[in-house]
Coordinates of C-alpha atoms in Angstrom, one line a residue:
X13 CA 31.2 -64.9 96.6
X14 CA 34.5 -62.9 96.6
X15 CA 36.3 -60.5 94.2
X16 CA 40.0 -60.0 93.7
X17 CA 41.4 -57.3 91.8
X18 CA 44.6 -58.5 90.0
X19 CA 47.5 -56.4 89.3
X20 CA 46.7 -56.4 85.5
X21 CA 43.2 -54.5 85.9
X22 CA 41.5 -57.7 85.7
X23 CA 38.9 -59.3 88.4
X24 CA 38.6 -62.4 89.7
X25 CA 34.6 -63.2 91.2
X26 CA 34.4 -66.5 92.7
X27 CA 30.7 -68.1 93.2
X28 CA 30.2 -71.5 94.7
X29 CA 27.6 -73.9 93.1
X30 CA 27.1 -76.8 95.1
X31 CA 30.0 -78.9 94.6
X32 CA 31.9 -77.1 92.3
X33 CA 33.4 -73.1 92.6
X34 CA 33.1 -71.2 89.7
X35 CA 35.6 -68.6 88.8
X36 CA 34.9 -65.6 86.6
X37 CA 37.6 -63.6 85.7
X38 CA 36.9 -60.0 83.8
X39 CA 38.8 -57.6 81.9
X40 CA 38.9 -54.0 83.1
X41 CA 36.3 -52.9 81.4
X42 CA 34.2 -55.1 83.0
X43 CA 33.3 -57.9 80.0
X44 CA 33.8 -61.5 80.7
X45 CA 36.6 -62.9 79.4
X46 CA 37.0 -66.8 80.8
X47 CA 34.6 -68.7 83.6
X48 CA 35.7 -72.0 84.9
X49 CA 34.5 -74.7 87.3
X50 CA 36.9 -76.5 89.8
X51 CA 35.6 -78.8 92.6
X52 CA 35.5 -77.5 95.6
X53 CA 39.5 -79.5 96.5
X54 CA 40.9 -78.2 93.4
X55 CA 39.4 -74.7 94.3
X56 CA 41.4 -74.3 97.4
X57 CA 44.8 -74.0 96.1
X58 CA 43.7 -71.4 93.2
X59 CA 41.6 -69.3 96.2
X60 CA 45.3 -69.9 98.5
X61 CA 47.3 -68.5 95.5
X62 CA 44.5 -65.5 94.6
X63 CA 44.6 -64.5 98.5
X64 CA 48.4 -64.1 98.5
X65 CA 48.9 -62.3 95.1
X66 CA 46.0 -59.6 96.0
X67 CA 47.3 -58.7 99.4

């Protein structure tokens, strides 16, 4: 599992299950505002592009 902290305020927790990665994203105050599932290939590109805008 892995957090990144947007530049909006916003969090992005990912959480693998099995096959699939789900991504959880929340508002600043901490409520849940979308969760999605991407296999694990369609996962890497989103995780590439969250790595590089949170640096």
């Amino acid at each position: 599992m892995r957090t990144f902290r947007l530049p909006s305020g916003h969090t992005v927790t990912t959480r693998r299950n099995g096959a699939t990665v789900e991504f959880i994203t929340r508002n600043a105050d901490g409520a849940v505002i979308a969760s999605v599932n991407h296999t694990f290939a369609e996962s890497v590109p989103l995780l590439k592009s969250l790595a590089c805008r949170t640096r």
